Coordinates of C-alpha atoms in Angstrom, one line a residue:
X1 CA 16.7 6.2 -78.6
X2 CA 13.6 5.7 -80.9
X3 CA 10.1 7.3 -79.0
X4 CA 8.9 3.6 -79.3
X5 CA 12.3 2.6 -77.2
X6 CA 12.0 5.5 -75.4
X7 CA 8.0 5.0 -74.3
X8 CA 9.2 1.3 -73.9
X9 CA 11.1 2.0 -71.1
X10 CA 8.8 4.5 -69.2
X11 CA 6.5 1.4 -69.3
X12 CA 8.9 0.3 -67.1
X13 CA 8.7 2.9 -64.9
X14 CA 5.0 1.7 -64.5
X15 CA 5.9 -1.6 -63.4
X16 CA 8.6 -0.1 -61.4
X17 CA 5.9 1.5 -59.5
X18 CA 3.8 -1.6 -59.1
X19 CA 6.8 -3.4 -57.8
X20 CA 7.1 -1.1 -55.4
X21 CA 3.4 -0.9 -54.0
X22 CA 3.8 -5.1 -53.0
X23 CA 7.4 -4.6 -51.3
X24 CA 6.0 -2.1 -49.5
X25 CA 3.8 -3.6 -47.5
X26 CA 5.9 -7.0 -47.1
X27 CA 8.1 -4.7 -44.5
X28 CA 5.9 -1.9 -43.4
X29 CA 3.2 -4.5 -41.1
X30 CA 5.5 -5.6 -38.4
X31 CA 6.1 -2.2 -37.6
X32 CA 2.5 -1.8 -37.1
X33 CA 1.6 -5.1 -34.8
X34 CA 2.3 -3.5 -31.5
X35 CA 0.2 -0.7 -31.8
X36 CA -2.7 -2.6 -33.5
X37 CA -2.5 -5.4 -30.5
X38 CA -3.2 -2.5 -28.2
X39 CA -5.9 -1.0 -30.4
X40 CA -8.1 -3.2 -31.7
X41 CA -7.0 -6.5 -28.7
X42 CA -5.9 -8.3 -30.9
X43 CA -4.4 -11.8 -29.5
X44 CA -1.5 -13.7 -30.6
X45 CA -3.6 -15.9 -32.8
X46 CA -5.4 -12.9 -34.8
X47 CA -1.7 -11.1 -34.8
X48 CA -0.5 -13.9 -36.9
X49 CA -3.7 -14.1 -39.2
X50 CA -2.7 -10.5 -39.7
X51 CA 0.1 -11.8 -41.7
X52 CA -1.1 -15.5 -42.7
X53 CA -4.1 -14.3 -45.1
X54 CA -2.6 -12.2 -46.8
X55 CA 0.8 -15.0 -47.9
X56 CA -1.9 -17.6 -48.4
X57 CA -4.0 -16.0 -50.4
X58 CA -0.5 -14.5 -52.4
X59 CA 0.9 -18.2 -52.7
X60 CA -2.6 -19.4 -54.2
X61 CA -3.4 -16.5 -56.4
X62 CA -0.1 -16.4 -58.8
X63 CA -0.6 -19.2 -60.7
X64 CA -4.7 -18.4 -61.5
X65 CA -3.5 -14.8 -61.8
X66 CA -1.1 -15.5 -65.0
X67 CA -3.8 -17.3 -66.3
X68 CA -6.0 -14.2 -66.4
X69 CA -3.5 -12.2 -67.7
X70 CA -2.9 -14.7 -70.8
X71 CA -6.1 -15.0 -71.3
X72 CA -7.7 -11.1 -70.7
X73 CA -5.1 -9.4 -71.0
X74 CA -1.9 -8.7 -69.0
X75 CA -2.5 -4.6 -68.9
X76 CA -6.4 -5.3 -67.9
X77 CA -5.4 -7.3 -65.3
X78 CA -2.6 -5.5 -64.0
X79 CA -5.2 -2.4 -63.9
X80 CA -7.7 -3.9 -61.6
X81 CA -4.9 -5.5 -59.6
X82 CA -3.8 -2.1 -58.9
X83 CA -7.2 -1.3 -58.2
X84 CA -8.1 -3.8 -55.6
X85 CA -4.5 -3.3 -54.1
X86 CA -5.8 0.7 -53.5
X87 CA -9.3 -0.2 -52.7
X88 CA -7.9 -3.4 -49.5
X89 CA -5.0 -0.7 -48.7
X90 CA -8.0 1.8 -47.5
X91 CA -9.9 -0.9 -46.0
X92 CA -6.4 -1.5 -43.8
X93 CA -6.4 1.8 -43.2
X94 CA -9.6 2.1 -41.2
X95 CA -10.1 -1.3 -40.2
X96 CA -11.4 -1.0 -36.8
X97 CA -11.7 -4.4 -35.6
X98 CA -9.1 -7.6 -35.8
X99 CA -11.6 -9.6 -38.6
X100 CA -12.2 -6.4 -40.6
X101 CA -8.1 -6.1 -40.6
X102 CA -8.1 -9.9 -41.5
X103 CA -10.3 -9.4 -44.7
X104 CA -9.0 -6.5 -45.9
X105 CA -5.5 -8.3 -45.7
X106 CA -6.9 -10.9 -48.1
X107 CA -7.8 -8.5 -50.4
X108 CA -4.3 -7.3 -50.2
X109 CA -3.1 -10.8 -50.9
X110 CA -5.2 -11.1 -53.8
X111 CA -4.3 -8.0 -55.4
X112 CA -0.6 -9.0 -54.9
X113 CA -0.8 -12.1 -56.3
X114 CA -2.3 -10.1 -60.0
X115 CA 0.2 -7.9 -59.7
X116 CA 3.5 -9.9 -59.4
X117 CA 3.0 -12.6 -61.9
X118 CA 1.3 -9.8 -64.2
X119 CA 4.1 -7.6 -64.1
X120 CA 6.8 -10.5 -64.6
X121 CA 5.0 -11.6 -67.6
X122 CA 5.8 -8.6 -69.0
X123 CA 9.0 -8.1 -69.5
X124 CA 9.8 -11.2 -71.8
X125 CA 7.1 -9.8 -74.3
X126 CA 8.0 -6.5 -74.5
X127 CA 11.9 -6.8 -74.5
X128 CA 14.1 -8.6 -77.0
X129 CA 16.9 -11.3 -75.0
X130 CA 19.2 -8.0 -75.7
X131 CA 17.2 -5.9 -73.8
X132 CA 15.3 -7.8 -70.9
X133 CA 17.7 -8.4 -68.6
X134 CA 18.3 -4.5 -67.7
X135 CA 14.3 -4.2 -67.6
X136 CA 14.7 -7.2 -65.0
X137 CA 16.9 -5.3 -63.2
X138 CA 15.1 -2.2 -63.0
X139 CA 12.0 -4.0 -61.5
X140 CA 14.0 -6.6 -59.1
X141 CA 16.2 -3.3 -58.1
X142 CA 12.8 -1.2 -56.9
X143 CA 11.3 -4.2 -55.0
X144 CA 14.4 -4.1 -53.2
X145 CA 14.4 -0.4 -52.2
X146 CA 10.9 -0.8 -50.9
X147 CA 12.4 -2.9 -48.3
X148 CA 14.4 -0.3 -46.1
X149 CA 11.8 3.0 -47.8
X150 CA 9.4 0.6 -45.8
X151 CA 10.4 1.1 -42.3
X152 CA 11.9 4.7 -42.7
X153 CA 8.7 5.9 -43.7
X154 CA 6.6 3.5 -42.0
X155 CA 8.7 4.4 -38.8
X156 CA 8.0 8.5 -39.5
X157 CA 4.5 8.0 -39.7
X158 CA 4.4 5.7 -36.8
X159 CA 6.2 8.5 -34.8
X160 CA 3.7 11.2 -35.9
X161 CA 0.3 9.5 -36.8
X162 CA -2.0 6.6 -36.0
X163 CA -1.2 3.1 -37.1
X164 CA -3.4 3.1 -39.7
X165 CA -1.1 5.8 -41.8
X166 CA 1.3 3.0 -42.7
X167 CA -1.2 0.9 -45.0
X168 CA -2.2 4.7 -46.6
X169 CA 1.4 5.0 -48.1
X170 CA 0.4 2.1 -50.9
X171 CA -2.8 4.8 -52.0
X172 CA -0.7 7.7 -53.8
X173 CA 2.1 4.9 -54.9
X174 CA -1.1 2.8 -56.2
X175 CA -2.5 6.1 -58.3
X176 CA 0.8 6.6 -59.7
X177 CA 0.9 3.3 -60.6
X178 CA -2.2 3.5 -62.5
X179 CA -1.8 6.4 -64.5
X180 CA 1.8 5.2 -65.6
X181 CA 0.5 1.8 -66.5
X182 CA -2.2 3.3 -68.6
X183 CA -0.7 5.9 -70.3
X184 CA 2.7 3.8 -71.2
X185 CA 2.3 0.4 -70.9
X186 CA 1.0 -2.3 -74.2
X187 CA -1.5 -4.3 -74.1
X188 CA -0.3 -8.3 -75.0
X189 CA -2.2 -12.1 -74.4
X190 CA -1.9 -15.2 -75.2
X191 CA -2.7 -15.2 -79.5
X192 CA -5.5 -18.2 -78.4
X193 CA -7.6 -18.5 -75.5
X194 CA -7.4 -21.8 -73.7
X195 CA -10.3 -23.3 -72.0
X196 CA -10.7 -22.7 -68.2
X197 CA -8.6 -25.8 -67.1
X198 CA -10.7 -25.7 -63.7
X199 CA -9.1 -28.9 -61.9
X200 CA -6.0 -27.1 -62.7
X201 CA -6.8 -23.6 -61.1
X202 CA -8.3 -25.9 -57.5
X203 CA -5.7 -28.1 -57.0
X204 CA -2.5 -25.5 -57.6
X205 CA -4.2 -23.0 -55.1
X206 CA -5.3 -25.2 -52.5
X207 CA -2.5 -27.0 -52.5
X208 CA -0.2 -23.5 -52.5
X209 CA -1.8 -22.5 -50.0
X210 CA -2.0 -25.5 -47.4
X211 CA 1.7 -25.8 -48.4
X212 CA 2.8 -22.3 -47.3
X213 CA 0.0 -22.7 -44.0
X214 CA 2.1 -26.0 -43.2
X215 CA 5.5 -24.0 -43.5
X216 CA 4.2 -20.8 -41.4
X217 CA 3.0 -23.3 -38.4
X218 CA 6.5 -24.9 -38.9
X219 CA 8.4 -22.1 -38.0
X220 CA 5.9 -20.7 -35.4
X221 CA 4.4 -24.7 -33.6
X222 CA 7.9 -27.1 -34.3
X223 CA 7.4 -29.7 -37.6
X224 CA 6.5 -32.6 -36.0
X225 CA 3.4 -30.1 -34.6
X226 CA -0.2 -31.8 -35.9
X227 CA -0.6 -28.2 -37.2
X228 CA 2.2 -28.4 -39.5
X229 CA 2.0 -31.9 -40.4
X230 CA -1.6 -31.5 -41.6
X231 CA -1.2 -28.6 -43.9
X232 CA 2.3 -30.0 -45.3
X233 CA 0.9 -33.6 -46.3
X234 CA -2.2 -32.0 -47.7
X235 CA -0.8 -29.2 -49.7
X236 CA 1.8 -31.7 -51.2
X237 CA -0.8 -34.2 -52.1
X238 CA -2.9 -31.6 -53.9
X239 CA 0.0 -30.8 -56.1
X240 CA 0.9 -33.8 -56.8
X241 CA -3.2 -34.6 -57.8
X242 CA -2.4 -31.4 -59.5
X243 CA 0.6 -32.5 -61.5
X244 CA -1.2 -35.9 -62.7
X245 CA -4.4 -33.6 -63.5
X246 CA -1.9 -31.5 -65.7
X247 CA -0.6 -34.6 -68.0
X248 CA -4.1 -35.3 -68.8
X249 CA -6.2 -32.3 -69.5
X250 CA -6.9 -31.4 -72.6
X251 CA -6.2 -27.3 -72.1
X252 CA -3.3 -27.6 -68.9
X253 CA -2.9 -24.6 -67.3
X254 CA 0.8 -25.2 -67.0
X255 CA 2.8 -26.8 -70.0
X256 CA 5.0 -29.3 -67.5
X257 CA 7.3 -29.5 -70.6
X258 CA 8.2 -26.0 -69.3
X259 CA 10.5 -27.6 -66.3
X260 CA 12.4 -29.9 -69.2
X261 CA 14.1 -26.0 -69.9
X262 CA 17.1 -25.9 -68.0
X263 CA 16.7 -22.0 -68.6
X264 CA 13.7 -22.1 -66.6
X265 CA 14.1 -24.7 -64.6
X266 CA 17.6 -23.7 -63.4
X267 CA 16.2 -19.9 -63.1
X268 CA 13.9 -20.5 -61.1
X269 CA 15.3 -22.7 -58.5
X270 CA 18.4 -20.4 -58.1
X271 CA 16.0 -17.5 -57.4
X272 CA 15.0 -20.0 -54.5
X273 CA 18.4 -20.0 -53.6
X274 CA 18.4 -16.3 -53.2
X275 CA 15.3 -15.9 -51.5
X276 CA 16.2 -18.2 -48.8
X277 CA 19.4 -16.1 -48.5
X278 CA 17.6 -12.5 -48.4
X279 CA 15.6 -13.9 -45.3
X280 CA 19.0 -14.3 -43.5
X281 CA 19.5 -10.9 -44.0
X282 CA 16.2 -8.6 -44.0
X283 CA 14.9 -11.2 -41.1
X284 CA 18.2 -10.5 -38.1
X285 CA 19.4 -7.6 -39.6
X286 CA 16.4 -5.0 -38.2
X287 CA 16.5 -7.2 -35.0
X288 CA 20.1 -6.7 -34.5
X289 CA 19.8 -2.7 -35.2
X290 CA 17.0 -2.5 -33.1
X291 CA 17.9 -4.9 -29.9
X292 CA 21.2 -4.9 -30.0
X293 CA 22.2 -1.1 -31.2
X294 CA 19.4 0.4 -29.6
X295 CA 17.7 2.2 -33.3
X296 CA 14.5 2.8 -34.0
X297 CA 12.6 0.6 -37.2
X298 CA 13.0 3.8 -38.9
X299 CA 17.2 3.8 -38.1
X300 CA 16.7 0.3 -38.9
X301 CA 15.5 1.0 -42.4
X302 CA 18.4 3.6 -42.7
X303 CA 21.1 1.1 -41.8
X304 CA 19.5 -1.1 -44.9
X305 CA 20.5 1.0 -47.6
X306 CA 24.1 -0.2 -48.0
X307 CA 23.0 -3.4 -49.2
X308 CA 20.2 -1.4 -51.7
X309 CA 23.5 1.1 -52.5
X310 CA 25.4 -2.8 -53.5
X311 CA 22.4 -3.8 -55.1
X312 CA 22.1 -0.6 -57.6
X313 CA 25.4 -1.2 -58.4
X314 CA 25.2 -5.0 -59.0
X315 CA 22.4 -4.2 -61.4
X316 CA 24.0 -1.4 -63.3
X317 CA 27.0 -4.4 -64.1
X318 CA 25.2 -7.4 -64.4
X319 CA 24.5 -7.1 -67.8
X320 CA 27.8 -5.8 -68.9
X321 CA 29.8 -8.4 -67.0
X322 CA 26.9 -11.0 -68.2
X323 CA 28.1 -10.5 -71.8
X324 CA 31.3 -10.1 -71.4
X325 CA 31.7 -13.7 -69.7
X326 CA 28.4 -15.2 -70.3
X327 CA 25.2 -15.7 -67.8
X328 CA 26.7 -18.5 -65.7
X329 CA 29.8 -16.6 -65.2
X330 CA 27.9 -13.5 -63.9
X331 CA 25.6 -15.6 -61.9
X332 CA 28.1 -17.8 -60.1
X333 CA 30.0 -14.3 -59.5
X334 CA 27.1 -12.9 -58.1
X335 CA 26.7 -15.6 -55.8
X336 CA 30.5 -15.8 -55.1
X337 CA 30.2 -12.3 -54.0
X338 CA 26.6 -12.9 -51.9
X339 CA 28.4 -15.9 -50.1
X340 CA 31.7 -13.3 -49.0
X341 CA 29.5 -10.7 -47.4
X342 CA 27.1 -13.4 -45.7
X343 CA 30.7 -15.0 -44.1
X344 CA 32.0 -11.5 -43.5
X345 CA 28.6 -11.0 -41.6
X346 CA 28.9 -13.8 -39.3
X347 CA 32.0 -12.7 -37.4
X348 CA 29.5 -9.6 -36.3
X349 CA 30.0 -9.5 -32.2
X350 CA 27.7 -7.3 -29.5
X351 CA 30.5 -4.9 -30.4
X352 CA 31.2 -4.5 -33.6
X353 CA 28.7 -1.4 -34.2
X354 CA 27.3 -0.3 -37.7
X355 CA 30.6 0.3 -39.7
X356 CA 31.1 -3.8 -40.1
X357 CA 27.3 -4.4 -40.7
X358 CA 27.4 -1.5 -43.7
X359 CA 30.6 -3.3 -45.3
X360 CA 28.7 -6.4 -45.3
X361 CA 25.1 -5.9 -46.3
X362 CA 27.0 -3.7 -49.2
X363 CA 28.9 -6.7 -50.2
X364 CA 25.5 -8.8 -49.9
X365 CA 23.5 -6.4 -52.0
X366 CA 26.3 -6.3 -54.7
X367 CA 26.2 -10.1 -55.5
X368 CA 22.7 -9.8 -55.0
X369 CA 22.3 -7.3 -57.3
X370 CA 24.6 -9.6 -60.2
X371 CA 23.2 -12.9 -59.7
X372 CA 18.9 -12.2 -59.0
X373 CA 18.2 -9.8 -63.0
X374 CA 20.5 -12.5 -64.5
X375 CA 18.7 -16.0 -62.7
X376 CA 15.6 -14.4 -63.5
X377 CA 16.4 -13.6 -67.0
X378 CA 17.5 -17.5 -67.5
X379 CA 13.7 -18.4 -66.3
X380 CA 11.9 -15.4 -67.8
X381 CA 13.5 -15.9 -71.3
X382 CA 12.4 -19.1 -71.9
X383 CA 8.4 -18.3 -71.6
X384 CA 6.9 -17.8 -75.1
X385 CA 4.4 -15.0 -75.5
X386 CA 1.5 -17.2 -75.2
X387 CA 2.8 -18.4 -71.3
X388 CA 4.1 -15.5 -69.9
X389 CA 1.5 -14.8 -67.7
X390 CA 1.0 -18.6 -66.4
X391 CA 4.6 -19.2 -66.1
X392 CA 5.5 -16.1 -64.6
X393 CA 3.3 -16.8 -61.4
X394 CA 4.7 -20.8 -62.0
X395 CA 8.2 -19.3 -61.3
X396 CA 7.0 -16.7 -58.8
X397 CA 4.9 -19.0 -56.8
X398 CA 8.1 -21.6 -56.2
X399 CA 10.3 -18.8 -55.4
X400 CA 7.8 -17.0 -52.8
X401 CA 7.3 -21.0 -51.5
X402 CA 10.8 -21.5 -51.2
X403 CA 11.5 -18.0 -49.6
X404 CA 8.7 -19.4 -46.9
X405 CA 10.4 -22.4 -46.3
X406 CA 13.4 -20.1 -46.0
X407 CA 11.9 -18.2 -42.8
X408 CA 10.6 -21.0 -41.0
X409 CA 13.7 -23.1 -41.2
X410 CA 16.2 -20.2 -40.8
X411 CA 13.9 -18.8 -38.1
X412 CA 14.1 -22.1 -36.2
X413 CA 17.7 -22.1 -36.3
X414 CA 18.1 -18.3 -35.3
X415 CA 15.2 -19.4 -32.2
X416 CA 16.7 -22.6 -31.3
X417 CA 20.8 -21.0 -31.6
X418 CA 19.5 -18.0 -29.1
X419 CA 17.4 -19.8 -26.9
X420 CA 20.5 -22.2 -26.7
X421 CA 23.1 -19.5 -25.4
X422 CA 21.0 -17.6 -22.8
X423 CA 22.2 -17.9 -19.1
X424 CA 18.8 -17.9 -17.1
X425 CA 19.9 -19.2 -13.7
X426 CA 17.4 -17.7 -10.8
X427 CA 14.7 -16.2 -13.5
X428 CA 10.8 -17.2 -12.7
X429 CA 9.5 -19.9 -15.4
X430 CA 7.1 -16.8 -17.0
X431 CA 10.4 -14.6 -17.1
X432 CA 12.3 -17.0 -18.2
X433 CA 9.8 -17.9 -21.0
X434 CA 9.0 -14.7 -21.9
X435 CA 13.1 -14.1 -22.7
X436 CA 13.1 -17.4 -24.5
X437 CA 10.6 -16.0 -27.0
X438 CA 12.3 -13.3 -28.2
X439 CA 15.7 -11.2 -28.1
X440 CA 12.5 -7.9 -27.3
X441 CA 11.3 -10.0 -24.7
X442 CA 14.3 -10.7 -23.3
X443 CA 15.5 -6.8 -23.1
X444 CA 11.8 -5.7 -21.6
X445 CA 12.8 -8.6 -18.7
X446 CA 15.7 -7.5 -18.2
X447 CA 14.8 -3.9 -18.0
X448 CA 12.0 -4.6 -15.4
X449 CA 14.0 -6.7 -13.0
X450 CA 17.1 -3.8 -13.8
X451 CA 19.7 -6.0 -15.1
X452 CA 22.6 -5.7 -16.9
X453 CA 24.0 -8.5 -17.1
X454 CA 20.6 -10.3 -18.3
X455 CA 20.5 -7.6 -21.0
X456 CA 24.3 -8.6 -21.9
X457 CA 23.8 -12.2 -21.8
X458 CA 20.3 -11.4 -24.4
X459 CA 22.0 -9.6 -26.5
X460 CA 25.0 -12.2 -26.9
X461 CA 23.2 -14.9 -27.6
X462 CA 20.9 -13.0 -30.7
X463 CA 24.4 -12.2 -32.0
X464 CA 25.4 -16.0 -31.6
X465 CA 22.5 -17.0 -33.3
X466 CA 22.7 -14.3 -35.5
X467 CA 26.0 -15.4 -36.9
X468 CA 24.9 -18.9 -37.5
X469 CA 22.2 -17.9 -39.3
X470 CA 24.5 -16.0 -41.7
X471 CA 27.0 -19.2 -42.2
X472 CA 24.0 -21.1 -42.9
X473 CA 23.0 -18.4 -45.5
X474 CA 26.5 -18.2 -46.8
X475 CA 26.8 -22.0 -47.4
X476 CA 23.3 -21.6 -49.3
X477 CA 25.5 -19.0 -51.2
X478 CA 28.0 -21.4 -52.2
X479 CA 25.6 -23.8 -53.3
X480 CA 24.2 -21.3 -55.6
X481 CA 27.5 -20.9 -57.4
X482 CA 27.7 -24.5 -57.5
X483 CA 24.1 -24.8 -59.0
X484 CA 25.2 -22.4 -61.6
X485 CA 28.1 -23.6 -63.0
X486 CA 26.6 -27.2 -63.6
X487 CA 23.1 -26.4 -63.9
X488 CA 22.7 -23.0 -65.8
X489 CA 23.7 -23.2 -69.5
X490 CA 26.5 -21.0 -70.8
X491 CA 24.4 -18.7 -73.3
X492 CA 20.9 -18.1 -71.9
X493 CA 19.8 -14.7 -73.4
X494 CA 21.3 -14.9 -77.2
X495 CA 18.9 -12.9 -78.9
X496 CA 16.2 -15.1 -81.4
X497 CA 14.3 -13.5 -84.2
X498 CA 10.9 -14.8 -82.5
X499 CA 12.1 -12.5 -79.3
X500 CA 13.2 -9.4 -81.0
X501 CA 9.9 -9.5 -82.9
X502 CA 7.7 -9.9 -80.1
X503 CA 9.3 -7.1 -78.4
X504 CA 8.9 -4.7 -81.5
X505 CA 5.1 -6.1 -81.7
X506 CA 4.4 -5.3 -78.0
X507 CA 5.7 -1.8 -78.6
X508 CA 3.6 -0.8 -81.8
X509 CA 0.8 -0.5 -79.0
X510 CA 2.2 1.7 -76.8

């Protein structure tokens, strides 16, 4: 390998790291609720702002956030994203009360949001068609291991230290991060800069935002709930003010023509497809370790690395298989596969132990790990090195969207499926709610009033619903596989003169 391949890929390594930092923290907070309740008093409404500013402020910012790295530069920007990250991680750390914790979770947000897009944007610049879809790969395959490194390490330092430990983890990862991303990682922009297309940058974040506020009431208030309504109706007004904005200004900062690419188009919405799947699994799956086989959220984390073991292996042979039968092949295998494990999943009983789950999440992880580099590559290959940055957080903003809708409508069906199969008879109405809010709630009852067969019936009926949840997610499966064979076009990464070039030009700089 040349030094300038050779260099190219430790840039990788860099956004590997970045990657990293934001998967961190999407696992590592819910470990920390109950002991920051107790701290700081938090109530139920501030515990859910714990979470809700930092997605909003995530779903809003990818879109502006692509902008700025077309436009500044995508290194800059990935820099002081990395830098705010650090900065709002040790403002986490020692928040002491609930509203400090709330702003410095914004921050968070915001740094996420110039990170993802940033780091997306990328790949298709500094890689050939030949080349891209293992860089994909690399990136998609250490977001995913910061899933179950979340809670293992989260779950150490929660067993050793103070709450706060858990939000220092993102510091030295952050540092890394900085010092890979300078020292191996090119600068690239857009060869023009637009004009601020300020309509543009309002009405895609407000209306992101109120969308994914609308979907996070859904699942927590019904969708029929004022709450929801509100949000929904004004977020999806806003975009579509936003797409009628777009058709007329003179500098848009999305090309719509963009969605006429059935590359990107179809990429995008079958990354959708595999978000709403991944909630299925990385949702119930700590649950069921935790309530129903009695681990830890640090066992919990351990019992996840099967499906990252699948995953590494479905990345190593997505590329091969990918050329050796073409891109919707390899996709509609990978979602073939993904669909199996999900079915295989769902005859889990209160019995079956961690041997079944293991086979499973394995199987889950290995079509995972085929069909997400390759969908990706479909949607990131079709951005020219002028959009990479904007349509990076386009296709990054949908997917994260559609992965929200995914928890609040499989979280309804996984409430409404347990609440349905409990056996209640003789409970007080504030027992009885308190085990129809959650499968935890339901063991702490039955532990107080010292009953088994309470405990049994709780634990039952999260399987029960746990199972339905995974047919649901299978059948999402299938319709991925049926997306790709008529939607995703039969040669999506054939290398182009204009590709190869831009890769070698991206690499001169490093």
């Amino acid at each position: 390998m040349s030094d300038v391949g050779a260099r190219r890929w430790w840039a990788v390594g860099a956004l590997v790291l970045a990657s990293m930092v934001v998967g961190f923290d999407v696992t590592i907070l819910s470990l920390a609720l109950p002991a920051m309740a107790d701290d700081m008093g938090a109530n139920n409404a501030e515990l859910q702002w714990f979470v809700s500013s930092y997605t909003l402020v995530f779903a809003a910012g990818m879109i502006p956030a692509g902008m700025f790295g077309d436009r500044f530069g995508r290194k800059k920007v990935l820099l002081a994203a990395l830098v705010i990250f650090g900065v709002s991680s040790l403002a986490c750390t020692y928040a002491t009360s609930a509203g400090a914790f709330i702003g410095a979770r914004a921050l968070l947000g915001l740094g996420a949001a110039l990170i993802m897009p940033t780091t997306l944007a990328l790949l298709p610049v500094m890689f050939s068609d030949e080349e891209r879809p293992k860089a994909i790969g690399a990136v998609a395959g250490a977001a995913m291991l910061a899933y179950p490194l979340g809670p293992i390490l989260g779950g150490y330092l929660l067993n050793h230290f103070w709450w706060g430990s858990v939000f220092l983890i993102n510091v030295p990862v952050v540092i890394l991060a900085f010092l890979a991303v300078s020292a191996w990682l090119p600068e690239s922009k857009a060869r023009e800069a637009k004009s601020f297309d300020v309509g543009g940058l309002v009405f895609s974040s407000v209306g992101l935002a109120a969308l994914t506020y609308g979907v996070i009431q859904g699942g927590e208030k019904g969708w029929t709930d004022v709450t929801t309504l509100g949000p929904c109706i004004g977020g999806l007004l806003a975009l579509v003010v936003f797409v009628f904005w777009e058709k007329r200004a003179d500098a848009p900062l999305v090309d719509l023509s963009l969605f006429r690419s059935a590359r990107f188009t179809s990429g995008t919405m079958l990354g959708v497809v595999i978000n709403f799947t991944m909630f299925g699994v990385l949702f119930t799956m700590p649950q069921y370790y935790q309530a129903v086989l009695g681990t830890d959220a640090m066992g919990s984390g351990f019992r996840l690395l099967p499906m990252v073991g699948g995953l590494l292996v479905g990345v190593t042979v997505a590329n091969k298989i990918a050329k050796a039968l073409g891109p919707k092949t390899a996709v509609s295998i990978g979602f073939a596969l993904l669909a199996i494990g999900l079915y295989y999943g769902a005859t889990t009983g209160t019995d079956s132990g961690t041997g079944l789950a293991a086979a499973w999440t394995a199987l889950y992880g290995l079509g995972l790990g085929i069909a997400l580099p390759t969908a990706m590559d479909a949607a990131l290959g079709a951005l020219s090195d002028d959009t990479a940055g904007v349509g990076s957080g386009v296709n990054q903003s949908i997917r994260t969207l559609g992965g929200s809708f995914g928890a609040a409508i499989l979280g309804s069906i996984l409430n409404s499926g347990y609440r349905g199969d409990l056996h209640l008879g003789g409970l007080p109405v504030q027992a009885r709610n308190t085990v129809e809010d959650s499968v935890f709630g339901g063991l702490a009852v039955a532990r107080a009033i010292k009953s088994e067969a309470l405990a049994e019936s709780v634990r039952s009926a999260y399987v029960t619903a746990l199972d339905v949840v995974l047919v649901v997610s299978g059948g999402l499966g299938l319709l991925g596989v049926l997306l790709a064979v008529v939607w995703l076009p039969r040669q999506v990464g054939q290398s182009t003169p204009k590709a190869a070039e831009s890769g070698h030009e991206a690499t001169d700089a490093v």
